[in-house]
Amino acid sequence: MSFTRVSAADLELAMKHKDCAEEFLDGFTPLETDPDGYLDKSWAGLKYLLEAADTGIDLFFTATPFPIEGYSGWDPADVAHTAELLSKTPFDKLAEHYDPVEMDTIGVYPRIWIRDGNDSLSYLRDNYASLVEVFVHAARHRSGLLQSFG
């Protein structure tokens, strides 16, 4: 899963129909100065922690499905709201809910939690920092986010 900043106008246009979305994706190049919103395979572990900590942050159902499978769009209002919630949620609050046995038992992808122990927690911490950074940066610029999965 990854998040990439896009202008509100570009996102709105691309969300209209598949032809616009394909044209947008074909010509889109993220700005090199933007933070990298690539979460690798940590997305499910982060989802587990965000839900367990009752943060109100939903990485899957807040976005609007894009006209092309595997993509979703976050409008600037949802980006700003989520950035605010993320900013108020230190990783240590999430880490209180880290339970590698439970995470492996219920099948939280990628099932590395017991095997990698504290390294997995560090992996989640690093990717959470990236998640917060990309949302806060996009919110600061009143931008949307393009979420890709797969």
N, C-alpha and C. Protein backbone atom coordinates (compact mmCIF):
# COMPACT_ATOMS: atom_id res chain seq x y z
N MET A 1 0.85 -1.17 0.00
CA MET A 1 0.00 0.00 0.00
C MET A 1 0.89 1.23 0.00
N SER A 2 0.44 2.22 -0.75
CA SER A 2 1.17 3.48 -0.74
C SER A 2 0.22 4.65 -0.91
N PHE A 3 0.69 5.82 -0.48
CA PHE A 3 -0.07 7.06 -0.57
C PHE A 3 0.81 8.08 -1.27
N THR A 4 0.23 8.78 -2.26
CA THR A 4 0.96 9.78 -3.03
C THR A 4 0.13 11.05 -3.10
N ARG A 5 0.76 12.17 -2.81
CA ARG A 5 0.05 13.45 -2.83
C ARG A 5 -0.32 13.84 -4.26
N VAL A 6 -1.56 14.30 -4.43
CA VAL A 6 -2.05 14.82 -5.70
C VAL A 6 -2.85 16.08 -5.42
N SER A 7 -2.91 16.96 -6.40
CA SER A 7 -3.70 18.17 -6.20
C SER A 7 -5.18 17.80 -6.14
N ALA A 8 -5.93 18.61 -5.45
CA ALA A 8 -7.37 18.38 -5.33
C ALA A 8 -8.02 18.39 -6.71
N ALA A 9 -7.59 19.31 -7.57
CA ALA A 9 -8.18 19.43 -8.91
C ALA A 9 -7.88 18.19 -9.75
N ASP A 10 -6.63 17.71 -9.72
CA ASP A 10 -6.27 16.51 -10.48
C ASP A 10 -7.03 15.29 -9.98
N LEU A 11 -7.15 15.18 -8.66
CA LEU A 11 -7.86 14.04 -8.09
C LEU A 11 -9.33 14.08 -8.51
N GLU A 12 -9.94 15.23 -8.42
CA GLU A 12 -11.36 15.36 -8.79
C GLU A 12 -11.57 14.98 -10.25
N LEU A 13 -10.72 15.45 -11.12
CA LEU A 13 -10.84 15.14 -12.55
C LEU A 13 -10.64 13.64 -12.79
N ALA A 14 -9.61 13.07 -12.19
CA ALA A 14 -9.30 11.65 -12.39
C ALA A 14 -10.39 10.74 -11.84
N MET A 15 -11.12 11.20 -10.84
CA MET A 15 -12.17 10.37 -10.23
C MET A 15 -13.44 10.32 -11.08
N LYS A 16 -13.55 11.15 -12.09
CA LYS A 16 -14.79 11.24 -12.86
C LYS A 16 -15.11 9.98 -13.65
N HIS A 17 -14.15 9.43 -14.37
CA HIS A 17 -14.40 8.18 -15.09
C HIS A 17 -13.07 7.54 -15.48
N LYS A 18 -13.16 6.31 -15.92
CA LYS A 18 -11.97 5.49 -16.15
C LYS A 18 -10.99 6.12 -17.15
N ASP A 19 -11.50 6.72 -18.22
CA ASP A 19 -10.60 7.33 -19.21
C ASP A 19 -9.76 8.44 -18.58
N CYS A 20 -10.39 9.29 -17.78
CA CYS A 20 -9.65 10.36 -17.09
C CYS A 20 -8.63 9.78 -16.12
N ALA A 21 -9.03 8.74 -15.40
CA ALA A 21 -8.13 8.11 -14.43
C ALA A 21 -6.92 7.50 -15.12
N GLU A 22 -7.16 6.80 -16.23
CA GLU A 22 -6.04 6.19 -16.96
C GLU A 22 -5.09 7.25 -17.50
N GLU A 23 -5.64 8.31 -18.05
CA GLU A 23 -4.82 9.40 -18.58
C GLU A 23 -4.01 10.05 -17.45
N PHE A 24 -4.66 10.26 -16.33
CA PHE A 24 -3.98 10.86 -15.18
C PHE A 24 -2.82 9.96 -14.72
N LEU A 25 -3.09 8.67 -14.53
CA LEU A 25 -2.05 7.76 -14.05
C LEU A 25 -0.90 7.64 -15.04
N ASP A 26 -1.22 7.65 -16.34
CA ASP A 26 -0.17 7.55 -17.36
C ASP A 26 0.79 8.73 -17.31
N GLY A 27 0.27 9.91 -16.99
CA GLY A 27 1.11 11.10 -17.00
C GLY A 27 1.57 11.57 -15.64
N PHE A 28 1.19 10.87 -14.59
CA PHE A 28 1.48 11.34 -13.24
C PHE A 28 2.87 10.95 -12.78
N THR A 29 3.60 11.93 -12.26
CA THR A 29 4.89 11.69 -11.64
C THR A 29 4.88 12.42 -10.29
N PRO A 30 5.05 11.68 -9.20
CA PRO A 30 5.07 12.33 -7.88
C PRO A 30 6.24 13.32 -7.78
N LEU A 31 6.05 14.35 -7.00
CA LEU A 31 7.12 15.31 -6.76
C LEU A 31 8.21 14.65 -5.91
N GLU A 32 9.44 14.87 -6.29
CA GLU A 32 10.56 14.28 -5.54
C GLU A 32 10.67 14.85 -4.14
N THR A 33 10.11 16.04 -3.92
CA THR A 33 10.20 16.67 -2.61
C THR A 33 9.13 16.17 -1.64
N ASP A 34 8.16 15.42 -2.15
CA ASP A 34 7.11 14.88 -1.28
C ASP A 34 7.61 13.67 -0.51
N PRO A 35 7.09 13.47 0.70
CA PRO A 35 7.50 12.28 1.46
C PRO A 35 7.01 11.00 0.77
N ASP A 36 7.73 9.96 1.01
CA ASP A 36 7.39 8.65 0.45
C ASP A 36 6.32 8.01 1.33
N GLY A 37 5.17 7.76 0.74
CA GLY A 37 4.07 7.16 1.49
C GLY A 37 3.94 5.68 1.27
N TYR A 38 5.06 5.02 0.96
CA TYR A 38 5.05 3.58 0.71
C TYR A 38 5.10 2.84 2.05
N LEU A 39 4.09 2.01 2.28
CA LEU A 39 4.01 1.29 3.56
C LEU A 39 4.47 -0.16 3.47
N ASP A 40 4.91 -0.59 2.31
CA ASP A 40 5.34 -1.96 2.11
C ASP A 40 4.22 -2.90 2.56
N LYS A 41 4.54 -3.91 3.30
CA LYS A 41 3.54 -4.88 3.76
C LYS A 41 3.05 -4.59 5.18
N SER A 42 3.37 -3.42 5.68
CA SER A 42 3.00 -3.08 7.06
C SER A 42 1.54 -2.68 7.21
N TRP A 43 0.84 -2.46 6.10
CA TRP A 43 -0.52 -1.91 6.15
C TRP A 43 -1.45 -2.69 7.05
N ALA A 44 -1.42 -4.00 7.03
CA ALA A 44 -2.35 -4.79 7.85
C ALA A 44 -1.98 -4.70 9.33
N GLY A 45 -0.70 -4.68 9.63
CA GLY A 45 -0.28 -4.51 11.01
C GLY A 45 -0.66 -3.15 11.55
N LEU A 46 -0.50 -2.12 10.72
CA LEU A 46 -0.91 -0.78 11.13
C LEU A 46 -2.42 -0.70 11.30
N LYS A 47 -3.15 -1.32 10.39
CA LYS A 47 -4.62 -1.35 10.51
C LYS A 47 -5.02 -1.99 11.83
N TYR A 48 -4.38 -3.11 12.16
CA TYR A 48 -4.67 -3.81 13.42
C TYR A 48 -4.43 -2.88 14.61
N LEU A 49 -3.28 -2.21 14.64
CA LEU A 49 -2.94 -1.34 15.77
C LEU A 49 -3.87 -0.13 15.84
N LEU A 50 -4.17 0.48 14.70
CA LEU A 50 -5.07 1.64 14.67
C LEU A 50 -6.46 1.28 15.19
N GLU A 51 -6.95 0.11 14.82
CA GLU A 51 -8.26 -0.34 15.30
C GLU A 51 -8.21 -0.71 16.78
N ALA A 52 -7.16 -1.43 17.18
CA ALA A 52 -7.04 -1.85 18.58
C ALA A 52 -6.94 -0.64 19.52
N ALA A 53 -6.31 0.42 19.05
CA ALA A 53 -6.15 1.63 19.86
C ALA A 53 -7.36 2.55 19.75
N ASP A 54 -8.35 2.14 18.97
CA ASP A 54 -9.60 2.89 18.81
C ASP A 54 -9.34 4.34 18.41
N THR A 55 -8.54 4.49 17.34
CA THR A 55 -8.14 5.82 16.88
C THR A 55 -9.19 6.50 15.99
N GLY A 56 -10.09 5.70 15.42
CA GLY A 56 -11.04 6.26 14.47
C GLY A 56 -10.46 6.43 13.08
N ILE A 57 -9.26 5.92 12.86
CA ILE A 57 -8.59 6.02 11.56
C ILE A 57 -8.82 4.72 10.79
N ASP A 58 -9.37 4.86 9.59
CA ASP A 58 -9.63 3.71 8.75
C ASP A 58 -8.94 3.92 7.41
N LEU A 59 -7.90 3.18 7.17
CA LEU A 59 -7.13 3.34 5.95
C LEU A 59 -7.80 2.74 4.72
N PHE A 60 -8.87 1.99 4.93
CA PHE A 60 -9.50 1.31 3.81
C PHE A 60 -10.83 1.92 3.38
N PHE A 61 -11.64 2.36 4.31
CA PHE A 61 -12.99 2.76 3.94
C PHE A 61 -13.22 4.26 3.95
N THR A 62 -12.22 5.05 4.28
CA THR A 62 -12.37 6.49 4.22
C THR A 62 -12.25 6.98 2.77
N ALA A 63 -11.37 6.35 2.02
CA ALA A 63 -11.12 6.76 0.63
C ALA A 63 -12.29 6.40 -0.27
N THR A 64 -12.34 7.07 -1.42
CA THR A 64 -13.34 6.80 -2.45
C THR A 64 -12.69 5.91 -3.50
N PRO A 65 -13.35 4.82 -3.88
CA PRO A 65 -12.75 3.96 -4.92
C PRO A 65 -12.48 4.76 -6.20
N PHE A 66 -11.34 4.54 -6.76
CA PHE A 66 -10.91 5.16 -8.00
C PHE A 66 -11.54 4.38 -9.16
N PRO A 67 -11.68 4.98 -10.33
CA PRO A 67 -12.25 4.24 -11.46
C PRO A 67 -11.38 3.07 -11.95
N ILE A 68 -10.17 2.95 -11.43
CA ILE A 68 -9.28 1.85 -11.81
C ILE A 68 -9.01 1.01 -10.56
N GLU A 69 -9.18 -0.29 -10.71
CA GLU A 69 -9.01 -1.20 -9.58
C GLU A 69 -7.61 -1.07 -8.98
N GLY A 70 -7.56 -1.13 -7.66
CA GLY A 70 -6.28 -1.04 -6.94
C GLY A 70 -5.95 0.36 -6.47
N TYR A 71 -6.80 1.32 -6.80
CA TYR A 71 -6.56 2.70 -6.42
C TYR A 71 -7.78 3.28 -5.71
N SER A 72 -7.53 4.22 -4.83
CA SER A 72 -8.59 4.99 -4.16
C SER A 72 -8.11 6.42 -4.05
N GLY A 73 -9.06 7.32 -3.87
CA GLY A 73 -8.71 8.72 -3.72
C GLY A 73 -9.16 9.27 -2.39
N TRP A 74 -8.31 10.02 -1.76
CA TRP A 74 -8.61 10.70 -0.50
C TRP A 74 -8.77 12.18 -0.81
N ASP A 75 -9.96 12.73 -0.57
CA ASP A 75 -10.13 14.15 -0.83
C ASP A 75 -9.44 14.96 0.27
N PRO A 76 -9.16 16.24 0.00
CA PRO A 76 -8.41 17.05 0.97
C PRO A 76 -9.05 17.11 2.36
N ALA A 77 -10.37 17.10 2.45
CA ALA A 77 -11.01 17.14 3.77
C ALA A 77 -10.72 15.87 4.56
N ASP A 78 -10.80 14.70 3.90
CA ASP A 78 -10.49 13.44 4.58
C ASP A 78 -9.01 13.35 4.93
N VAL A 79 -8.16 13.87 4.05
CA VAL A 79 -6.72 13.90 4.33
C VAL A 79 -6.46 14.74 5.57
N ALA A 80 -7.05 15.93 5.63
CA ALA A 80 -6.83 16.83 6.77
C ALA A 80 -7.33 16.21 8.07
N HIS A 81 -8.50 15.59 8.03
CA HIS A 81 -9.07 14.97 9.24
C HIS A 81 -8.18 13.82 9.71
N THR A 82 -7.76 12.98 8.77
CA THR A 82 -6.92 11.84 9.13
C THR A 82 -5.55 12.30 9.61
N ALA A 83 -5.00 13.34 8.97
CA ALA A 83 -3.71 13.88 9.41
C ALA A 83 -3.80 14.38 10.85
N GLU A 84 -4.90 15.01 11.18
CA GLU A 84 -5.09 15.49 12.55
C GLU A 84 -5.14 14.32 13.53
N LEU A 85 -5.89 13.28 13.19
CA LEU A 85 -5.98 12.10 14.06
C LEU A 85 -4.63 11.42 14.20
N LEU A 86 -3.92 11.27 13.08
CA LEU A 86 -2.60 10.64 13.13
C LEU A 86 -1.63 11.45 13.97
N SER A 87 -1.68 12.76 13.83
CA SER A 87 -0.78 13.64 14.59
C SER A 87 -1.01 13.55 16.09
N LYS A 88 -2.23 13.23 16.47
CA LYS A 88 -2.57 13.12 17.89
C LYS A 88 -2.35 11.71 18.44
N THR A 89 -1.89 10.81 17.58
CA THR A 89 -1.73 9.42 17.98
C THR A 89 -0.26 9.02 17.90
N PRO A 90 0.47 9.13 18.99
CA PRO A 90 1.87 8.70 18.96
C PRO A 90 1.96 7.19 18.80
N PHE A 91 3.03 6.75 18.16
CA PHE A 91 3.16 5.32 17.93
C PHE A 91 3.17 4.53 19.24
N ASP A 92 3.70 5.12 20.30
CA ASP A 92 3.73 4.41 21.58
C ASP A 92 2.33 4.00 22.04
N LYS A 93 1.32 4.81 21.72
CA LYS A 93 -0.07 4.44 22.04
C LYS A 93 -0.48 3.20 21.25
N LEU A 94 -0.06 3.14 19.98
CA LEU A 94 -0.37 1.96 19.17
C LEU A 94 0.41 0.74 19.67
N ALA A 95 1.66 0.96 20.03
CA ALA A 95 2.53 -0.15 20.46
C ALA A 95 1.99 -0.87 21.69
N GLU A 96 1.19 -0.17 22.49
CA GLU A 96 0.56 -0.81 23.65
C GLU A 96 -0.33 -1.98 23.23
N HIS A 97 -0.78 -1.98 22.00
CA HIS A 97 -1.71 -3.00 21.50
C HIS A 97 -1.00 -4.05 20.64
N TYR A 98 0.31 -3.94 20.55
CA TYR A 98 1.07 -4.90 19.75
C TYR A 98 1.07 -6.25 20.45
N ASP A 99 0.50 -7.25 19.80
CA ASP A 99 0.39 -8.60 20.35
C ASP A 99 0.72 -9.58 19.24
N PRO A 100 2.01 -9.93 19.11
CA PRO A 100 2.41 -10.79 18.00
C PRO A 100 1.70 -12.14 17.96
N VAL A 101 1.40 -12.71 19.11
CA VAL A 101 0.70 -14.00 19.14
C VAL A 101 -0.70 -13.84 18.56
N GLU A 102 -1.43 -12.86 19.05
CA GLU A 102 -2.78 -12.62 18.53
C GLU A 102 -2.75 -12.27 17.04
N MET A 103 -1.81 -11.42 16.65
CA MET A 103 -1.74 -10.98 15.26
C MET A 103 -1.50 -12.16 14.32
N ASP A 104 -0.61 -13.07 14.71
CA ASP A 104 -0.39 -14.26 13.89
C ASP A 104 -1.59 -15.20 13.95
N THR A 105 -2.19 -15.35 15.13
CA THR A 105 -3.32 -16.25 15.30
C THR A 105 -4.51 -15.84 14.42
N ILE A 106 -4.79 -14.54 14.36
CA ILE A 106 -5.94 -14.11 13.57
C ILE A 106 -5.56 -13.84 12.11
N GLY A 107 -4.29 -14.02 11.77
CA GLY A 107 -3.86 -13.93 10.37
C GLY A 107 -3.58 -12.55 9.86
N VAL A 108 -3.09 -11.65 10.72
CA VAL A 108 -2.73 -10.32 10.26
C VAL A 108 -1.53 -10.44 9.31
N TYR A 109 -1.74 -10.06 8.08
CA TYR A 109 -0.72 -10.11 7.04
C TYR A 109 0.47 -9.24 7.44
N PRO A 110 1.67 -9.67 7.22
CA PRO A 110 2.17 -10.83 6.50
C PRO A 110 2.58 -12.02 7.39
N ARG A 111 2.03 -12.11 8.57
CA ARG A 111 2.30 -13.22 9.51
C ARG A 111 3.79 -13.37 9.83
N ILE A 112 4.36 -12.27 10.25
CA ILE A 112 5.78 -12.24 10.65
C ILE A 112 5.92 -11.86 12.11
N TRP A 113 4.81 -11.68 12.78
CA TRP A 113 4.80 -11.02 14.08
C TRP A 113 5.52 -11.82 15.15
N ILE A 114 5.24 -13.10 15.27
CA ILE A 114 5.96 -13.93 16.26
C ILE A 114 7.39 -14.15 15.78
N ARG A 115 7.53 -14.50 14.52
CA ARG A 115 8.84 -14.82 13.96
C ARG A 115 9.84 -13.68 14.16
N ASP A 116 9.40 -12.44 13.90
CA ASP A 116 10.32 -11.31 13.93
C ASP A 116 10.26 -10.49 15.22
N GLY A 117 9.28 -10.75 16.08
CA GLY A 117 9.20 -10.12 17.39
C GLY A 117 9.36 -8.61 17.38
N ASN A 118 10.35 -8.12 18.14
CA ASN A 118 10.56 -6.67 18.26
C ASN A 118 10.98 -6.02 16.95
N ASP A 119 11.58 -6.79 16.04
CA ASP A 119 11.91 -6.23 14.73
C ASP A 119 10.63 -5.85 13.99
N SER A 120 9.57 -6.63 14.18
CA SER A 120 8.29 -6.31 13.54
C SER A 120 7.71 -5.02 14.11
N LEU A 121 7.88 -4.83 15.39
CA LEU A 121 7.38 -3.60 16.01
C LEU A 121 8.16 -2.39 15.46
N SER A 122 9.45 -2.53 15.28
CA SER A 122 10.25 -1.45 14.69
C SER A 122 9.82 -1.19 13.24
N TYR A 123 9.52 -2.25 12.52
CA TYR A 123 9.03 -2.14 11.14
C TYR A 123 7.73 -1.35 11.10
N LEU A 124 6.82 -1.65 12.02
CA LEU A 124 5.56 -0.92 12.09
C LEU A 124 5.80 0.54 12.49
N ARG A 125 6.69 0.77 13.43
CA ARG A 125 7.00 2.13 13.88
C ARG A 125 7.52 2.98 12.70
N ASP A 126 8.45 2.42 11.94
CA ASP A 126 9.03 3.16 10.81
C ASP A 126 7.97 3.48 9.76
N ASN A 127 7.12 2.52 9.47
CA ASN A 127 6.09 2.74 8.45
C ASN A 127 4.98 3.65 8.96
N TYR A 128 4.72 3.63 10.24
CA TYR A 128 3.74 4.56 10.80
C TYR A 128 4.26 5.99 10.67
N ALA A 129 5.54 6.18 10.91
CA ALA A 129 6.14 7.51 10.76
C ALA A 129 5.97 8.00 9.32
N SER A 130 6.15 7.12 8.35
CA SER A 130 5.94 7.48 6.94
C SER A 130 4.49 7.83 6.67
N LEU A 131 3.57 7.06 7.25
CA LEU A 131 2.14 7.31 7.07
C LEU A 131 1.76 8.69 7.61
N VAL A 132 2.20 8.98 8.82
CA VAL A 132 1.91 10.28 9.43
C VAL A 132 2.50 11.39 8.57
N GLU A 133 3.74 11.23 8.15
CA GLU A 133 4.42 12.26 7.38
C GLU A 133 3.69 12.57 6.08
N VAL A 134 3.26 11.55 5.34
CA VAL A 134 2.62 11.79 4.05
C VAL A 134 1.25 12.44 4.23
N PHE A 135 0.51 12.06 5.27
CA PHE A 135 -0.79 12.69 5.50
C PHE A 135 -0.64 14.14 5.96
N VAL A 136 0.28 14.40 6.88
CA VAL A 136 0.48 15.76 7.38
C VAL A 136 0.97 16.66 6.25
N HIS A 137 1.87 16.16 5.43
CA HIS A 137 2.40 16.94 4.31
C HIS A 137 1.28 17.28 3.32
N ALA A 138 0.48 16.29 2.96
CA ALA A 138 -0.62 16.53 2.02
C ALA A 138 -1.63 17.51 2.61
N ALA A 139 -1.93 17.37 3.89
CA ALA A 139 -2.88 18.28 4.55
C ALA A 139 -2.34 19.70 4.55
N ARG A 140 -1.07 19.86 4.82
CA ARG A 140 -0.44 21.18 4.84
C ARG A 140 -0.59 21.86 3.47
N HIS A 141 -0.58 21.07 2.41
CA HIS A 141 -0.70 21.61 1.05
C HIS A 141 -2.14 21.58 0.53
N ARG A 142 -3.07 21.21 1.42
CA ARG A 142 -4.49 21.12 1.04
C ARG A 142 -4.68 20.24 -0.20
N SER A 143 -3.97 19.14 -0.21
CA SER A 143 -3.98 18.21 -1.32
C SER A 143 -4.78 16.96 -0.99
N GLY A 144 -5.06 16.21 -2.03
CA GLY A 144 -5.63 14.88 -1.86
C GLY A 144 -4.51 13.86 -1.84
N LEU A 145 -4.90 12.61 -1.67
CA LEU A 145 -3.93 11.52 -1.75
C LEU A 145 -4.47 10.45 -2.68
N LEU A 146 -3.59 9.87 -3.44
CA LEU A 146 -3.91 8.72 -4.24
C LEU A 146 -3.38 7.51 -3.49
N GLN A 147 -4.26 6.59 -3.17
CA GLN A 147 -3.88 5.38 -2.44
C GLN A 147 -3.83 4.24 -3.44
N SER A 148 -2.73 3.54 -3.47
CA SER A 148 -2.63 2.37 -4.34
C SER A 148 -2.39 1.15 -3.48
N PHE A 149 -2.96 0.06 -3.94
CA PHE A 149 -2.88 -1.18 -3.18
C PHE A 149 -2.64 -2.31 -4.16
N GLY A 150 -1.58 -3.04 -3.91
CA GLY A 150 -1.33 -4.20 -4.76
C GLY A 150 0.02 -4.17 -5.40
